[in-house]
């Protein structure tokens, strides 16, 4: 029995050998479809054109790292960001895109694997008396069956599927980077909203103090007016100020509700489930670079994603080019086939086939050239989008850096104003205590202090929001990409 099996394998081996020889000779001797015309890909922007300086040691030391918002030492803020990363609807949408891209890449990879299966096909039929069947079968009802295993394999001699797989990997990597960019943007937006809510908490308290102060001031002026020491004028003016402050309080309360709704949407919860945001004892700031170096091209995830899209588009062009060459597919099958199910597994019912399928795209030149031109256009569009992303990123980071510097200047000067007003208030209070000046002078000075403090709190919140925008504009969490900006993607011609 073993000897029969060995003898039965010889025709298969010989057939495969002959098929391989035929395939090789055909592939070498066959013609290919002709590529019509040439294509020069769109020029990709380079560092030399941008003329950005290299990052200094100080800039590298201050560059925002992954989780940069923890520098604020605010556990409530950290918890909100982590909650958003875990359940934000915006991120969930992008996460499904990342998963889909990865699954698609895996599916493309498996296209290069051999495929096959097992066929079981029992059948009953009446055989025609006036056809090719012998008299013993003609007009008879017989059962027949096939049990066969088959294997098909696209040899991919030119690497078309490998190019398609690399293109799919580029798409998946780009989707992953876009997801990271969205995470950073959501973190920055949460920081900005949280800072505004914290500022409103402090400003509402200051506003209540201002209203109480103005009510006291109004009482003093009213006393003087009733005593006939002055005309009824100042108390009315102060009452108008109080009305304006009450209007401002209503505006602040409405702003807080709006900000809570916006923050809840980002975090993935409801406003009622959000904690109360109180003003911090200290408005800590970030350590960020005060310059715009070329390293930004290796740190921003959106630029990195755009580079991967170029890689994917370039590989797709290469894959189409390889369609101009002959395609070779090898099919092998073996099994049993018989008329009469009782004969199905007898030795004489065995069959083996080897089928090399060779596709020559000689007459597909027009369609392939159209397909190639389309992919080349996609490549040019992708490079153009990359260039636009680079210039937009540099513009955005430059604007954020300028605003960041301005915010720092404004806060420095506002602190100076607060200190000056506090000093003047102390002097006025001292003069009033000594009986040199009326109480109204001291009350006015105290109101100036509260107003200056309110402006300072608003500027602290603005600085925190501005810092977050700058951190995202510079690029965060991509320490492994340092220096990648110096590398250039070479598109397929």
Tab-separated table of C-alpha atoms in Angstrom, residues 204-428:
chain	number	residue	atom	x	y	z
A	204	UNK	CA	-17.540	84.987	41.194
A	205	UNK	CA	-16.157	85.226	44.711
A	206	UNK	CA	-14.364	88.466	43.851
A	207	UNK	CA	-17.527	89.739	42.205
A	208	UNK	CA	-19.514	89.128	45.392
A	209	UNK	CA	-16.860	91.034	47.323
A	210	UNK	CA	-17.082	93.908	44.828
A	211	UNK	CA	-20.873	94.053	45.155
A	212	UNK	CA	-20.637	94.062	48.963
A	213	UNK	CA	-18.007	96.788	48.776
A	214	UNK	CA	-20.095	98.937	46.449
A	215	UNK	CA	-23.136	98.506	48.697
A	216	UNK	CA	-21.078	99.775	51.626
A	217	UNK	CA	-19.855	102.655	49.497
A	218	UNK	CA	-23.444	103.478	48.495
A	219	UNK	CA	-24.508	103.555	52.149
A	220	UNK	CA	-21.761	106.042	53.020
A	221	UNK	CA	-22.654	108.365	50.155
A	222	UNK	CA	-26.334	108.109	50.994
A	223	UNK	CA	-25.564	109.142	54.570
A	224	UNK	CA	-23.776	112.257	53.336
A	225	UNK	CA	-26.599	113.044	50.926
A	226	UNK	CA	-29.236	112.769	53.671
A	227	UNK	CA	-27.122	115.021	55.847
A	228	UNK	CA	-27.128	117.592	53.062
A	229	UNK	CA	-23.390	117.476	52.698
A	230	UNK	CA	-23.611	116.862	48.947
A	231	UNK	CA	-26.232	116.540	46.175
A	232	UNK	CA	-27.885	113.204	45.352
A	233	UNK	CA	-25.602	112.027	42.613
A	234	UNK	CA	-22.847	109.750	43.817
A	235	UNK	CA	-25.204	107.170	45.339
A	236	UNK	CA	-27.104	106.916	42.067
A	237	UNK	CA	-23.870	106.401	40.139
A	238	UNK	CA	-22.776	103.684	42.568
A	239	UNK	CA	-26.161	102.006	42.284
A	240	UNK	CA	-25.625	101.893	38.526
A	241	UNK	CA	-22.259	100.213	39.105
A	242	UNK	CA	-23.914	97.638	41.386
A	243	UNK	CA	-26.498	96.886	38.684
A	244	UNK	CA	-23.712	96.315	36.163
A	245	UNK	CA	-21.911	93.992	38.595
A	246	UNK	CA	-25.126	91.999	39.113
A	247	UNK	CA	-25.469	91.685	35.351
A	248	UNK	CA	-21.888	90.429	35.187
A	249	UNK	CA	-22.629	87.837	37.867
A	250	UNK	CA	-25.520	86.522	35.797
A	251	UNK	CA	-23.225	86.348	32.776
A	252	UNK	CA	-20.615	84.423	34.783
A	253	UNK	CA	-23.211	81.914	36.002
A	254	UNK	CA	-24.428	81.346	32.440
A	255	UNK	CA	-20.840	80.977	31.217
A	256	UNK	CA	-20.179	78.367	33.893
A	257	UNK	CA	-23.171	76.310	32.745
A	258	UNK	CA	-22.073	76.552	29.120
A	259	UNK	CA	-18.509	75.543	29.970
A	260	UNK	CA	-19.724	72.618	32.070
A	261	UNK	CA	-21.794	71.374	29.130
A	262	UNK	CA	-18.818	71.674	26.779
A	263	UNK	CA	-16.501	69.924	29.217
A	264	UNK	CA	-19.000	67.112	29.784
A	265	UNK	CA	-19.233	66.485	26.034
A	266	UNK	CA	-15.438	66.176	25.780
A	267	UNK	CA	-15.117	63.914	28.803
A	268	UNK	CA	-18.042	61.717	27.813
A	269	UNK	CA	-20.416	62.390	30.699
A	270	UNK	CA	-23.176	64.815	31.714
A	271	UNK	CA	-22.766	68.236	33.382
A	272	UNK	CA	-24.490	66.923	36.503
A	273	UNK	CA	-21.840	64.203	36.852
A	274	UNK	CA	-18.916	66.623	36.668
A	275	UNK	CA	-17.217	67.679	39.909
A	276	UNK	CA	-17.155	71.262	41.097
A	277	UNK	CA	-14.095	73.036	39.695
A	278	UNK	CA	-12.519	75.328	42.288
A	279	UNK	CA	-9.817	77.908	41.696
A	280	UNK	CA	-6.363	76.555	42.592
A	281	UNK	CA	-4.296	78.098	45.356
A	282	UNK	CA	-1.489	78.590	42.835
A	283	UNK	CA	-1.721	78.877	39.065
A	284	UNK	CA	1.218	76.656	38.101
A	285	UNK	CA	2.557	76.965	34.566
A	286	UNK	CA	4.333	74.695	32.087
A	287	UNK	CA	7.977	74.721	31.119
A	288	UNK	CA	7.869	75.124	27.344
A	289	UNK	CA	10.484	76.054	24.723
A	290	UNK	CA	10.550	79.715	23.771
A	291	UNK	CA	11.580	79.027	20.181
A	292	UNK	CA	10.311	77.217	17.091
A	293	UNK	CA	12.957	74.699	15.915
A	294	UNK	CA	12.918	72.223	13.059
A	295	UNK	CA	12.294	69.350	15.467
A	296	UNK	CA	8.613	70.226	15.343
A	297	UNK	CA	8.436	68.217	12.100
A	298	UNK	CA	9.397	65.087	13.998
A	299	UNK	CA	7.219	65.693	17.047
A	300	UNK	CA	3.790	66.628	15.691
A	301	UNK	CA	1.613	63.556	15.088
A	302	UNK	CA	-0.348	65.204	12.261
A	303	UNK	CA	2.869	65.759	10.275
A	304	UNK	CA	3.991	62.203	10.993
A	305	UNK	CA	0.580	60.954	9.822
A	306	UNK	CA	0.896	62.968	6.604
A	307	UNK	CA	4.290	61.336	5.954
A	308	UNK	CA	2.771	57.876	6.353
A	309	UNK	CA	0.019	58.791	3.908
A	310	UNK	CA	2.758	59.619	1.378
A	311	UNK	CA	4.356	56.225	2.019
A	312	UNK	CA	0.994	54.517	1.490
A	313	UNK	CA	0.277	56.444	-1.717
A	314	UNK	CA	3.776	55.723	-3.034
A	315	UNK	CA	3.409	51.994	-2.359
A	316	UNK	CA	0.031	52.002	-4.117
A	317	UNK	CA	1.681	53.507	-7.198
A	318	UNK	CA	4.327	50.787	-7.023
A	319	UNK	CA	1.644	48.092	-6.699
A	320	UNK	CA	-0.144	49.322	-9.834
A	321	UNK	CA	3.146	49.384	-11.748
A	322	UNK	CA	3.647	45.731	-10.903
A	323	UNK	CA	0.284	44.915	-12.455
A	324	UNK	CA	1.949	45.598	-15.827
A	325	UNK	CA	3.899	42.330	-15.398
A	326	UNK	CA	2.556	38.781	-15.885
A	327	UNK	CA	0.647	37.337	-12.951
A	328	UNK	CA	1.165	33.692	-12.069
A	329	UNK	CA	-1.176	31.600	-9.942
A	330	UNK	CA	-0.551	27.952	-9.098
A	331	UNK	CA	-3.465	25.639	-8.244
A	332	UNK	CA	-3.080	22.092	-6.932
A	333	UNK	CA	-5.909	19.701	-6.091
A	334	UNK	CA	-6.183	16.027	-5.165
A	335	UNK	CA	-9.008	13.735	-4.106
A	336	UNK	CA	-11.433	11.054	-5.148
A	337	UNK	CA	-14.169	11.107	-7.779
A	338	UNK	CA	-16.436	8.251	-8.808
A	339	UNK	CA	-19.823	7.264	-10.176
A	340	UNK	CA	-21.322	5.140	-7.480
A	341	UNK	CA	-20.620	6.168	-3.932
A	342	UNK	CA	-19.379	2.672	-3.113
A	343	UNK	CA	-16.477	3.293	-5.520
A	344	UNK	CA	-15.594	6.738	-4.161
A	345	UNK	CA	-12.629	5.823	-1.995
A	346	UNK	CA	-11.180	3.067	-4.141
A	347	UNK	CA	-7.656	3.502	-5.460
A	348	UNK	CA	-8.839	3.853	-9.024
A	349	UNK	CA	-11.053	6.820	-8.123
A	350	UNK	CA	-8.132	9.021	-7.135
A	351	UNK	CA	-7.252	12.111	-9.165
A	352	UNK	CA	-4.550	14.829	-8.956
A	353	UNK	CA	-4.313	18.122	-10.843
A	354	UNK	CA	-1.709	20.862	-11.144
A	355	UNK	CA	-2.808	24.032	-12.908
A	356	UNK	CA	-0.506	27.001	-13.405
A	357	UNK	CA	-2.588	30.032	-14.429
A	358	UNK	CA	-0.641	32.759	-16.184
A	359	UNK	CA	-2.235	36.130	-16.884
A	360	UNK	CA	-0.502	38.305	-19.451
A	361	UNK	CA	-1.689	41.951	-19.306
A	362	UNK	CA	-0.625	42.652	-22.883
A	363	UNK	CA	-4.015	43.925	-23.971
A	364	UNK	CA	-4.814	45.742	-20.689
A	365	UNK	CA	-2.386	48.585	-21.209
A	366	UNK	CA	-4.994	51.336	-21.545
A	367	UNK	CA	-6.872	50.349	-18.378
A	368	UNK	CA	-3.672	49.856	-16.398
A	369	UNK	CA	-2.249	53.197	-17.520
A	370	UNK	CA	-5.463	54.931	-16.468
A	371	UNK	CA	-5.270	53.201	-13.100
A	372	UNK	CA	-1.619	54.175	-12.733
A	373	UNK	CA	-2.294	57.827	-13.569
A	374	UNK	CA	-5.077	57.860	-10.996
A	375	UNK	CA	-2.752	56.544	-8.293
A	376	UNK	CA	-0.060	59.022	-9.309
A	377	UNK	CA	-2.621	61.817	-8.958
A	378	UNK	CA	-3.485	60.504	-5.499
A	379	UNK	CA	0.222	60.565	-4.632
A	380	UNK	CA	0.558	64.187	-5.792
A	381	UNK	CA	-2.525	65.138	-3.785
A	382	UNK	CA	-1.102	63.407	-0.707
A	383	UNK	CA	2.223	65.242	-1.053
A	384	UNK	CA	0.361	68.542	-1.475
A	385	UNK	CA	-1.616	67.838	1.686
A	386	UNK	CA	1.626	67.029	3.503
A	387	UNK	CA	3.165	70.326	2.394
A	388	UNK	CA	0.027	72.159	3.493
A	389	UNK	CA	0.125	70.376	6.869
A	390	UNK	CA	3.771	71.349	7.404
A	391	UNK	CA	3.269	75.041	6.618
A	392	UNK	CA	0.027	75.167	8.576
A	393	UNK	CA	1.727	73.509	11.552
A	394	UNK	CA	4.583	76.006	11.497
A	395	UNK	CA	2.140	78.897	11.185
A	396	UNK	CA	-0.012	77.570	14.016
A	397	UNK	CA	2.952	76.950	16.308
A	398	UNK	CA	4.363	80.402	15.519
A	399	UNK	CA	1.061	82.066	16.374
A	400	UNK	CA	0.686	80.040	19.576
A	401	UNK	CA	4.254	80.865	20.592
A	402	UNK	CA	3.660	84.597	20.038
A	403	UNK	CA	0.437	84.461	22.060
A	404	UNK	CA	2.230	82.494	24.773
A	405	UNK	CA	4.930	85.159	25.066
A	406	UNK	CA	2.323	87.923	25.111
A	407	UNK	CA	0.317	86.178	27.827
A	408	UNK	CA	3.438	85.890	29.974
A	409	UNK	CA	4.088	89.626	29.525
A	410	UNK	CA	0.494	90.532	30.356
A	411	UNK	CA	0.548	88.483	33.557
A	412	UNK	CA	3.842	89.999	34.675
A	413	UNK	CA	2.482	93.518	34.253
A	414	UNK	CA	-0.895	92.634	35.784
A	415	UNK	CA	0.830	91.307	38.900
A	416	UNK	CA	2.593	94.655	39.051
A	417	UNK	CA	-0.759	96.461	38.804
A	418	UNK	CA	-2.264	94.292	41.553
A	419	UNK	CA	0.672	95.031	43.843
A	420	UNK	CA	0.442	98.774	43.136
A	421	UNK	CA	-3.287	98.835	43.794
A	422	UNK	CA	-2.881	96.865	47.005
A	423	UNK	CA	-0.237	99.342	48.128
A	424	UNK	CA	-2.523	102.280	47.353
A	425	UNK	CA	-5.388	100.566	49.188
A	426	UNK	CA	-3.199	100.114	52.243
A	427	UNK	CA	-2.236	103.800	52.162
A	428	UNK	CA	-5.882	104.854	51.810
